Amino acid sequence: MPWPGFSLRVSPAAGAWNITGSGPWLLAFMLTAIILMTVCGNMLLIAVVFAHRSLRCTSNCFLVSLFLSDLMVAVVVMPPAMLNVLCGAWVLWPAFCPIWLCFDVMCCSASILNLCVISLDRYVFIISPLRYKQRMTPPRALLLVGAAWGLAALASFLPIEMKWHSLGHGRGLSFQCRLRVTLPFALVASVLTFFLPSSAICFTYCRILLAARRQAKRVAALSHPPHPHPSLGEPSRPPSPGVAAGQRRLAHRQGRRALKASLTLGVLLGLFFSAWLPFFITNMAQAVCECVPLALFDAITWLGYCNSTMNPIIYPLFMRDFKRALGRLLPCCSSPSPRRPSPALSLSLRNSGEPNAASSTPSPLASDPAHPPATATDAVNLLDAEQPLLLPNQVDTLD
């Protein structure tokens, strides 16, 4: 993924992939499989959102924008990049080279910025769950999506339109369409399109995890009423067997949810940084010394592209409503046993502005901690209802 603030170079293919025998066919098969998986996965999830009214909420607007940017990476960016790798040269129309580079920057940047917007949306829901519907209105959501795409477009098309770098094209099949980045612009572009968004993602997801742990402690405190004081004349009565069993069940489920919250955030952040951090480090190193072999640079670039393949797999994997909708369309994704309706979905839709979401009384935990649940069983149900506060978007719960 090249970046703006550079001089465009169509350079000789020295250092390109040196593959012989059956290697090119195997490489072509692998890259084609990546492209098809990315296209099918993102198209399927976009279709699922538009086909199911229960998914057409404000919060999922950001996910649709993410899937759209990843789909554009697969349709517009990956095929010419695959031809570059397999042919060792730019074999398409020479005038298409700068256009492809612009779309490369724009689509990859939009994918990263959409991930940042998704984390900010979940953070807004965490800090103000009862006012989320009023704060994150559909116009504001569209404004955030437009800002992400606008910044990505400015980082790609503007440098070419303003002639901030020189254009040059080689002839024949011995040249490649590549970019020679300069260190100042590589640093600025990397900070604006990766390091700042990734810092925001880490901050918001860590706050989500801390909020989940605080919520678990509050529910645990609500499920354990204070012990009576015999000195004050209060009778000492042990809890009933039903209440004690509910308290043990609550503690067990709290531990499992805390573990799953930590693992989920670890997977999301780990895959994101493992996909994009090597590219940005290599990109800045290339701007300093131009010592990175083209084959290694292409492999690291494709690792970043693969983030668009993983997004439609990882994010819906932790969302019960997406898995339920996919189960209706694909028999292989359906659950073998029926599951109870997810309270997380109803609460998330109610706070996201879903018109058909059933209205209900706000949760005592979210609105007034001074009103504890009546029993430990109520506390368990309350923790279920507050599950969207634990993980980004409508995550799956542990039964």
CSV table of C-alpha atoms in Angstrom, one decimal:
chain,number,residue,atom,x,y,z
A,1,MET,CA,0.0,0.0,0.0
A,2,PRO,CA,1.9,3.1,-1.2
A,3,TRP,CA,1.4,6.5,0.3
A,4,PRO,CA,1.2,10.1,-0.8
A,5,GLY,CA,4.0,12.6,-0.7
A,6,PHE,CA,6.3,10.6,-3.0
A,7,SER,CA,7.6,10.5,-6.5
A,8,LEU,CA,5.9,8.0,-8.8
A,9,ARG,CA,8.3,5.5,-10.2
A,10,VAL,CA,7.8,2.9,-12.8
A,11,SER,CA,11.0,1.0,-12.1
A,12,PRO,CA,12.8,-2.0,-13.5
A,13,ALA,CA,11.7,-5.3,-12.0
A,14,ALA,CA,15.0,-6.0,-10.3
A,15,GLY,CA,14.5,-7.8,-7.1
A,16,ALA,CA,11.0,-9.0,-8.1
A,17,TRP,CA,9.7,-12.5,-7.3
A,18,ASN,CA,12.0,-15.2,-8.7
A,19,ILE,CA,9.7,-18.2,-8.9
A,20,THR,CA,10.2,-21.2,-11.1
A,21,GLY,CA,8.5,-24.5,-11.8
A,22,SER,CA,5.1,-24.9,-10.3
A,23,GLY,CA,5.6,-21.9,-7.9
A,24,PRO,CA,3.8,-19.4,-10.1
A,25,TRP,CA,0.7,-21.6,-10.3
A,26,LEU,CA,0.7,-22.2,-6.6
A,27,LEU,CA,1.2,-18.5,-5.9
A,28,ALA,CA,-1.6,-17.6,-8.4
A,29,PHE,CA,-3.9,-20.0,-6.7
A,30,MET,CA,-3.2,-18.6,-3.2
A,31,LEU,CA,-3.7,-15.0,-4.3
A,32,THR,CA,-6.8,-15.8,-6.2
A,33,ALA,CA,-8.2,-17.6,-3.2
A,34,ILE,CA,-7.5,-14.6,-1.0
A,35,ILE,CA,-9.3,-12.3,-3.5
A,36,LEU,CA,-12.3,-14.6,-3.8
A,37,MET,CA,-12.6,-15.0,0.0
A,38,THR,CA,-12.4,-11.2,0.5
A,39,VAL,CA,-15.0,-10.5,-2.2
A,40,CYS,CA,-17.5,-13.2,-1.1
A,41,GLY,CA,-17.1,-12.5,2.6
A,42,ASN,CA,-17.7,-8.7,2.4
A,43,MET,CA,-20.5,-9.0,-0.2
A,44,LEU,CA,-22.3,-11.6,1.9
A,45,LEU,CA,-22.2,-9.5,5.0
A,46,ILE,CA,-23.3,-6.4,3.2
A,47,ALA,CA,-26.2,-8.4,1.7
A,48,VAL,CA,-27.1,-9.7,5.2
A,49,VAL,CA,-27.3,-6.2,6.7
A,50,PHE,CA,-29.6,-5.0,3.9
A,51,ALA,CA,-31.7,-8.2,3.9
A,52,HIS,CA,-32.5,-8.3,7.6
A,53,ARG,CA,-34.3,-5.3,9.0
A,54,SER,CA,-33.1,-6.1,12.5
A,55,LEU,CA,-29.5,-5.4,11.4
A,56,ARG,CA,-30.3,-2.0,9.7
A,57,CYS,CA,-29.4,0.1,12.7
A,58,THR,CA,-27.1,3.1,13.2
A,59,SER,CA,-24.3,1.0,14.7
A,60,ASN,CA,-24.1,-1.4,11.8
A,61,CYS,CA,-23.8,1.5,9.4
A,62,PHE,CA,-20.1,1.7,10.3
A,63,LEU,CA,-19.7,-2.0,9.7
A,64,VAL,CA,-21.2,-1.7,6.2
A,65,SER,CA,-18.7,1.1,5.5
A,66,LEU,CA,-15.9,-1.2,6.6
A,67,PHE,CA,-17.1,-4.1,4.5
A,68,LEU,CA,-17.5,-1.8,1.5
A,69,SER,CA,-13.9,-0.5,1.8
A,70,ASP,CA,-12.6,-4.1,2.2
A,71,LEU,CA,-14.7,-5.1,-0.9
A,72,MET,CA,-13.1,-2.3,-2.9
A,73,VAL,CA,-9.7,-3.5,-1.8
A,74,ALA,CA,-10.5,-6.9,-3.2
A,75,VAL,CA,-12.1,-5.8,-6.4
A,76,VAL,CA,-9.9,-2.7,-7.4
A,77,VAL,CA,-6.6,-3.1,-5.6
A,78,MET,CA,-5.8,-6.8,-5.3
A,79,PRO,CA,-6.1,-8.0,-8.9
A,80,PRO,CA,-3.6,-5.5,-10.4
A,81,ALA,CA,-1.3,-6.2,-7.4
A,82,MET,CA,-1.6,-9.9,-8.2
A,83,LEU,CA,-0.6,-9.3,-11.8
A,84,ASN,CA,2.4,-7.3,-10.6
A,85,VAL,CA,3.6,-10.2,-8.5
A,86,LEU,CA,3.0,-12.9,-11.1
A,87,CYS,CA,4.3,-11.0,-14.1
A,88,GLY,CA,7.0,-9.1,-12.4
A,89,ALA,CA,5.9,-6.0,-14.3
A,90,TRP,CA,3.0,-3.6,-14.9
A,91,VAL,CA,1.1,-5.3,-17.8
A,92,LEU,CA,-2.0,-3.1,-17.7
A,93,TRP,CA,-2.6,0.2,-19.5
A,94,PRO,CA,0.1,2.6,-18.3
A,95,ALA,CA,-2.3,5.5,-17.7
A,96,PHE,CA,-4.2,3.3,-15.2
A,97,CYS,CA,-1.1,3.0,-13.0
A,98,PRO,CA,-1.6,6.3,-11.0
A,99,ILE,CA,-5.3,5.6,-10.8
A,100,TRP,CA,-4.7,2.2,-9.3
A,101,LEU,CA,-2.2,3.6,-6.8
A,102,CYS,CA,-4.7,6.2,-5.7
A,103,PHE,CA,-7.4,3.6,-5.1
A,104,ASP,CA,-4.8,1.5,-3.3
A,105,VAL,CA,-4.1,4.3,-0.8
A,106,MET,CA,-7.8,5.3,-0.5
A,107,CYS,CA,-9.3,1.9,0.0
A,108,CYS,CA,-6.7,0.6,2.5
A,109,SER,CA,-6.8,3.9,4.4
A,110,ALA,CA,-10.6,3.8,4.5
A,111,SER,CA,-10.5,0.3,5.9
A,112,ILE,CA,-8.2,1.4,8.7
A,113,LEU,CA,-10.2,4.5,9.4
A,114,ASN,CA,-13.5,2.6,9.5
A,115,LEU,CA,-12.0,0.3,12.1
A,116,CYS,CA,-11.2,3.5,14.1
A,117,VAL,CA,-14.8,4.8,13.7
A,118,ILE,CA,-16.2,1.5,14.8
A,119,SER,CA,-14.2,1.6,18.0
A,120,LEU,CA,-15.2,5.2,18.6
A,121,ASP,CA,-18.9,4.2,18.2
A,122,ARG,CA,-18.6,1.5,20.8
A,123,TYR,CA,-16.7,3.9,23.1
A,124,VAL,CA,-19.6,6.5,22.9
A,125,PHE,CA,-22.0,3.7,23.8
A,126,ILE,CA,-19.8,2.8,26.8
A,127,ILE,CA,-19.6,6.3,28.3
A,128,SER,CA,-23.2,7.2,27.6
A,129,PRO,CA,-25.4,4.1,27.0
A,130,LEU,CA,-28.7,5.8,27.8
A,131,ARG,CA,-28.0,8.8,25.6
A,132,TYR,CA,-26.3,6.9,22.8
A,133,LYS,CA,-29.5,7.0,20.6
A,134,GLN,CA,-29.6,10.8,20.9
A,135,ARG,CA,-25.9,11.3,20.4
A,136,MET,CA,-25.2,8.9,17.6
A,137,THR,CA,-28.0,9.8,15.3
A,138,PRO,CA,-28.1,8.6,11.6
A,139,PRO,CA,-26.9,12.0,10.2
A,140,ARG,CA,-23.9,12.0,12.6
A,141,ALA,CA,-23.1,8.4,11.8
A,142,LEU,CA,-23.1,9.3,8.1
A,143,LEU,CA,-21.0,12.3,8.8
A,144,LEU,CA,-18.4,10.1,10.5
A,145,VAL,CA,-18.4,7.6,7.7
A,146,GLY,CA,-18.1,10.5,5.2
A,147,ALA,CA,-15.2,11.9,7.2
A,148,ALA,CA,-13.3,8.6,7.1
A,149,TRP,CA,-13.8,8.3,3.3
A,150,GLY,CA,-13.0,11.9,2.8
A,151,LEU,CA,-9.7,11.7,4.7
A,152,ALA,CA,-8.8,8.6,2.8
A,153,ALA,CA,-9.6,10.3,-0.6
A,154,LEU,CA,-7.5,13.4,0.4
A,155,ALA,CA,-4.6,11.1,1.2
A,156,SER,CA,-4.7,9.5,-2.2
A,157,PHE,CA,-6.2,11.6,-5.0
A,158,LEU,CA,-5.2,15.1,-3.8
A,159,PRO,CA,-1.4,14.6,-4.2
A,160,ILE,CA,-1.8,13.5,-7.9
A,161,GLU,CA,-4.3,16.2,-8.7
A,162,MET,CA,-2.1,18.9,-7.1
A,163,LYS,CA,1.0,17.6,-8.9
A,164,TRP,CA,2.9,17.2,-5.7
A,165,HIS,CA,5.1,14.5,-7.3
A,166,SER,CA,6.3,13.7,-10.7
A,167,LEU,CA,4.8,11.0,-12.8
A,168,GLY,CA,6.7,8.7,-15.1
A,169,HIS,CA,5.9,5.6,-17.0
A,170,GLY,CA,8.1,2.9,-18.4
A,171,ARG,CA,7.5,1.0,-21.6
A,172,GLY,CA,7.2,-2.6,-22.4
A,173,LEU,CA,6.9,-5.5,-19.9
A,174,SER,CA,10.1,-4.8,-18.0
A,175,PHE,CA,8.8,-2.1,-15.7
A,176,GLN,CA,6.6,-2.0,-12.6
A,177,CYS,CA,4.2,0.5,-11.3
A,178,ARG,CA,5.7,1.5,-7.9
A,179,LEU,CA,6.1,4.5,-5.7
A,180,ARG,CA,9.3,6.0,-4.2
A,181,VAL,CA,8.3,7.4,-0.9
A,182,THR,CA,10.2,10.2,0.8
A,183,LEU,CA,10.8,10.0,4.5
A,184,PRO,CA,8.9,13.2,5.6
A,185,PHE,CA,5.8,12.3,3.7
A,186,ALA,CA,6.0,8.7,4.7
A,187,LEU,CA,6.1,9.7,8.4
A,188,VAL,CA,3.2,12.2,8.1
A,189,ALA,CA,1.0,9.8,6.1
A,190,SER,CA,1.8,6.9,8.4
A,191,VAL,CA,0.9,8.9,11.5
A,192,LEU,CA,-2.3,10.3,10.0
A,193,THR,CA,-3.6,7.0,8.5
A,194,PHE,CA,-2.2,4.4,10.8
A,195,PHE,CA,-0.6,5.4,14.1
A,196,LEU,CA,-3.2,7.9,15.2
A,197,PRO,CA,-6.2,5.6,14.3
A,198,SER,CA,-4.5,2.6,15.8
A,199,SER,CA,-3.9,4.6,19.0
A,200,ALA,CA,-7.6,5.5,19.1
A,201,ILE,CA,-8.5,1.9,18.6
A,202,CYS,CA,-6.3,0.7,21.4
A,203,PHE,CA,-7.6,3.4,23.7
A,204,THR,CA,-11.3,2.8,23.1
A,205,TYR,CA,-11.0,-1.0,23.2
A,206,CYS,CA,-9.0,-0.8,26.5
A,207,ARG,CA,-11.7,1.5,27.9
A,208,ILE,CA,-14.3,-1.1,26.8
A,209,LEU,CA,-12.5,-3.8,28.6
A,210,LEU,CA,-12.1,-1.7,31.8
A,211,ALA,CA,-15.8,-0.9,31.7
A,212,ALA,CA,-16.6,-4.6,31.4
A,213,ARG,CA,-14.5,-5.4,34.5
A,214,ARG,CA,-16.1,-2.5,36.4
A,215,GLN,CA,-19.5,-3.7,35.4
A,216,ALA,CA,-18.8,-7.2,36.5
A,217,LYS,CA,-17.7,-5.9,40.0
A,218,ARG,CA,-20.8,-3.8,40.3
A,219,VAL,CA,-23.1,-6.7,39.5
A,220,ALA,CA,-21.2,-8.9,41.9
A,221,ALA,CA,-21.7,-6.3,44.6
A,222,LEU,CA,-25.4,-6.0,43.8
A,223,SER,CA,-25.7,-9.8,44.0
A,224,HIS,CA,-24.2,-9.9,47.5
A,225,PRO,CA,-26.2,-7.8,49.9
A,226,PRO,CA,-24.5,-6.5,53.0
A,227,HIS,CA,-24.4,-8.8,56.0
A,228,PRO,CA,-26.7,-7.9,58.9
A,229,HIS,CA,-25.2,-6.6,62.1
A,230,PRO,CA,-26.3,-8.6,65.2
A,231,SER,CA,-25.2,-5.7,67.4
A,232,LEU,CA,-27.8,-3.5,65.8
A,233,GLY,CA,-30.6,-6.0,66.5
A,234,GLU,CA,-30.8,-7.2,62.9
A,235,PRO,CA,-31.5,-10.9,62.6
A,236,SER,CA,-28.8,-13.1,61.0
A,237,ARG,CA,-30.4,-15.2,58.2
A,238,PRO,CA,-28.3,-17.2,55.8
A,239,PRO,CA,-29.2,-16.8,52.2
A,240,SER,CA,-31.7,-19.3,50.7
A,241,PRO,CA,-30.4,-22.2,48.6
A,242,GLY,CA,-31.8,-20.6,45.5
A,243,VAL,CA,-30.0,-17.3,46.1
A,244,ALA,CA,-26.7,-19.0,47.0
A,245,ALA,CA,-26.9,-21.0,43.8
A,246,GLY,CA,-27.6,-17.9,41.7
A,247,GLN,CA,-24.7,-16.1,43.3
A,248,ARG,CA,-22.3,-19.0,42.4
A,249,ARG,CA,-23.7,-19.1,38.9
A,250,LEU,CA,-23.2,-15.3,38.6
A,251,ALA,CA,-19.6,-15.5,39.8
A,252,HIS,CA,-18.9,-18.3,37.3
A,253,ARG,CA,-20.4,-16.5,34.4
A,254,GLN,CA,-18.6,-13.3,35.3
A,255,GLY,CA,-15.3,-15.0,35.2
A,256,ARG,CA,-16.0,-16.5,31.8
A,257,ARG,CA,-17.2,-13.2,30.4
A,258,ALA,CA,-14.2,-11.4,31.7
A,259,LEU,CA,-11.9,-14.0,30.1
A,260,LYS,CA,-13.8,-13.9,26.8
A,261,ALA,CA,-13.7,-10.1,26.8
A,262,SER,CA,-9.9,-10.1,27.2
A,263,LEU,CA,-9.5,-12.8,24.5
A,264,THR,CA,-11.7,-11.0,22.1
A,265,LEU,CA,-9.9,-7.7,22.3
A,266,GLY,CA,-6.6,-9.5,22.1
A,267,VAL,CA,-7.7,-11.2,18.9
A,268,LEU,CA,-9.0,-8.0,17.3
A,269,LEU,CA,-6.0,-5.9,18.1
A,270,GLY,CA,-3.5,-8.7,17.5
A,271,LEU,CA,-4.8,-9.4,14.0
A,272,PHE,CA,-5.0,-5.7,13.1
A,273,PHE,CA,-1.4,-4.9,14.2
A,274,SER,CA,0.0,-8.1,12.8
A,275,ALA,CA,-1.5,-7.2,9.4
A,276,TRP,CA,-0.6,-3.5,9.1
A,277,LEU,CA,2.3,-2.7,11.5
A,278,PRO,CA,4.9,-4.6,9.4
A,279,PHE,CA,3.9,-2.7,6.3
A,280,PHE,CA,4.3,0.8,7.9
A,281,ILE,CA,7.6,0.0,9.4
A,282,THR,CA,8.9,-1.4,6.1
A,283,ASN,CA,7.5,1.5,4.2
A,284,MET,CA,9.4,4.0,6.4
A,285,ALA,CA,12.5,1.9,6.2
A,286,GLN,CA,12.2,1.9,2.4
A,287,ALA,CA,12.0,5.7,2.4
A,288,VAL,CA,15.2,5.9,4.4
A,289,CYS,CA,17.5,3.4,2.6
A,290,GLU,CA,15.5,1.8,-0.3
A,291,CYS,CA,17.1,-1.5,0.9
A,292,VAL,CA,13.9,-3.6,1.2
A,293,PRO,CA,13.7,-6.3,-1.6
A,294,LEU,CA,10.7,-6.0,-3.8
A,295,ALA,CA,9.6,-9.5,-3.1
A,296,LEU,CA,9.6,-8.9,0.7
A,297,PHE,CA,7.9,-5.5,0.3
A,298,ASP,CA,5.1,-7.2,-1.9
A,299,ALA,CA,4.7,-10.0,0.7
A,300,ILE,CA,4.3,-7.5,3.5
A,301,THR,CA,1.9,-5.4,1.4
A,302,TRP,CA,-0.3,-8.5,0.8
A,303,LEU,CA,-0.2,-9.1,4.5
A,304,GLY,CA,-1.9,-5.8,4.9
A,305,TYR,CA,-4.4,-6.6,2.2
A,306,CYS,CA,-5.3,-9.8,4.1
A,307,ASN,CA,-6.7,-7.6,6.9
A,308,SER,CA,-9.6,-6.9,4.5
A,309,THR,CA,-10.0,-10.7,4.3
A,310,MET,CA,-10.0,-11.2,8.0
A,311,ASN,CA,-12.4,-8.3,8.9
A,312,PRO,CA,-15.6,-10.0,7.6
A,313,ILE,CA,-14.6,-13.2,9.5
A,314,ILE,CA,-13.4,-11.8,12.8
A,315,TYR,CA,-16.0,-9.1,13.5
A,316,PRO,CA,-19.2,-11.1,12.8
A,317,LEU,CA,-17.6,-14.0,14.6
A,318,PHE,CA,-18.3,-12.2,18.0
A,319,MET,CA,-21.8,-10.9,17.0
A,320,ARG,CA,-24.6,-13.2,17.8
A,321,ASP,CA,-27.1,-11.3,15.6
A,322,PHE,CA,-24.9,-11.6,12.5
A,323,LYS,CA,-24.3,-15.3,13.2
A,324,ARG,CA,-28.1,-15.8,13.5
A,325,ALA,CA,-28.7,-14.0,10.3
A,326,LEU,CA,-26.0,-16.0,8.5
A,327,GLY,CA,-27.5,-19.2,9.8
A,328,ARG,CA,-30.8,-18.4,8.1
A,329,LEU,CA,-29.0,-17.9,4.7
A,330,LEU,CA,-26.3,-20.6,5.0
A,331,PRO,CA,-27.2,-23.9,6.6
A,332,CYS,CA,-23.5,-24.5,7.5
A,333,CYS,CA,-23.5,-21.4,9.7
A,334,SER,CA,-26.7,-22.4,11.6
A,335,SER,CA,-26.4,-23.5,15.2
A,336,PRO,CA,-27.1,-27.2,15.9
A,337,SER,CA,-29.3,-26.3,18.9
A,338,PRO,CA,-31.8,-23.5,19.2
A,339,ARG,CA,-30.7,-20.7,21.5
A,340,ARG,CA,-32.7,-18.2,23.4
A,341,PRO,CA,-33.1,-14.7,21.9
A,342,SER,CA,-30.2,-12.4,22.7
A,343,PRO,CA,-31.0,-9.6,25.1
A,344,ALA,CA,-27.8,-7.9,23.8
A,345,LEU,CA,-29.4,-7.5,20.4
A,346,SER,CA,-32.5,-5.8,21.7
A,347,LEU,CA,-30.6,-3.4,23.9
A,348,SER,CA,-28.1,-2.5,21.2
A,349,LEU,CA,-30.9,-1.9,18.7
A,350,ARG,CA,-32.8,0.2,21.1
A,351,ASN,CA,-29.7,2.4,21.7
A,352,SER,CA,-28.8,2.4,18.0
A,353,GLY,CA,-32.1,3.9,16.8
A,354,GLU,CA,-33.7,0.7,15.3
A,355,PRO,CA,-37.3,1.7,14.6
A,356,ASN,CA,-38.7,-1.8,15.4
A,357,ALA,CA,-36.7,-2.2,18.6
A,358,ALA,CA,-39.0,-2.9,21.5
A,359,SER,CA,-39.0,-0.2,24.2
A,360,SER,CA,-38.3,-1.2,27.7
A,361,THR,CA,-37.3,0.3,31.0
A,362,PRO,CA,-33.7,1.4,31.2
A,363,SER,CA,-31.4,-1.0,33.1
A,364,PRO,CA,-30.9,-0.2,36.7
A,365,LEU,CA,-27.2,-0.9,36.4
A,366,ALA,CA,-26.8,1.5,33.5
A,367,SER,CA,-28.9,4.3,35.0
A,368,ASP,CA,-28.9,4.1,38.8
A,369,PRO,CA,-26.6,1.8,40.7
A,370,ALA,CA,-28.6,2.5,43.8
A,371,HIS,CA,-31.4,0.2,42.7
A,372,PRO,CA,-30.0,-3.4,42.9
A,373,PRO,CA,-31.7,-6.4,41.4
A,374,ALA,CA,-34.1,-8.3,43.6
A,375,THR,CA,-32.2,-11.5,43.6
A,376,ALA,CA,-28.9,-13.0,42.3
A,377,THR,CA,-30.9,-14.5,39.4
A,378,ASP,CA,-32.0,-11.0,38.4
A,379,ALA,CA,-28.4,-9.9,38.6
A,380,VAL,CA,-27.5,-12.7,36.1
A,381,ASN,CA,-30.2,-11.6,33.8
A,382,LEU,CA,-29.1,-8.0,34.2
A,383,LEU,CA,-25.6,-8.9,33.2
A,384,ASP,CA,-27.0,-10.5,30.1
A,385,ALA,CA,-28.9,-7.4,29.2
A,386,GLU,CA,-25.9,-5.2,29.6
A,387,GLN,CA,-23.7,-7.5,27.4
A,388,PRO,CA,-23.2,-4.9,24.6
A,389,LEU,CA,-21.2,-2.9,27.1
A,390,LEU,CA,-18.6,-5.6,27.3
A,391,LEU,CA,-17.4,-6.0,23.8
A,392,PRO,CA,-17.4,-4.0,20.6
A,393,ASN,CA,-20.8,-4.2,18.9
A,394,GLN,CA,-23.3,-7.0,19.5
A,395,VAL,CA,-21.0,-9.7,20.7
A,396,ASP,CA,-21.8,-13.3,21.3
A,397,THR,CA,-22.5,-14.3,24.9
A,398,LEU,CA,-21.4,-17.3,26.9
A,399,ASP,CA,-24.2,-19.5,28.3
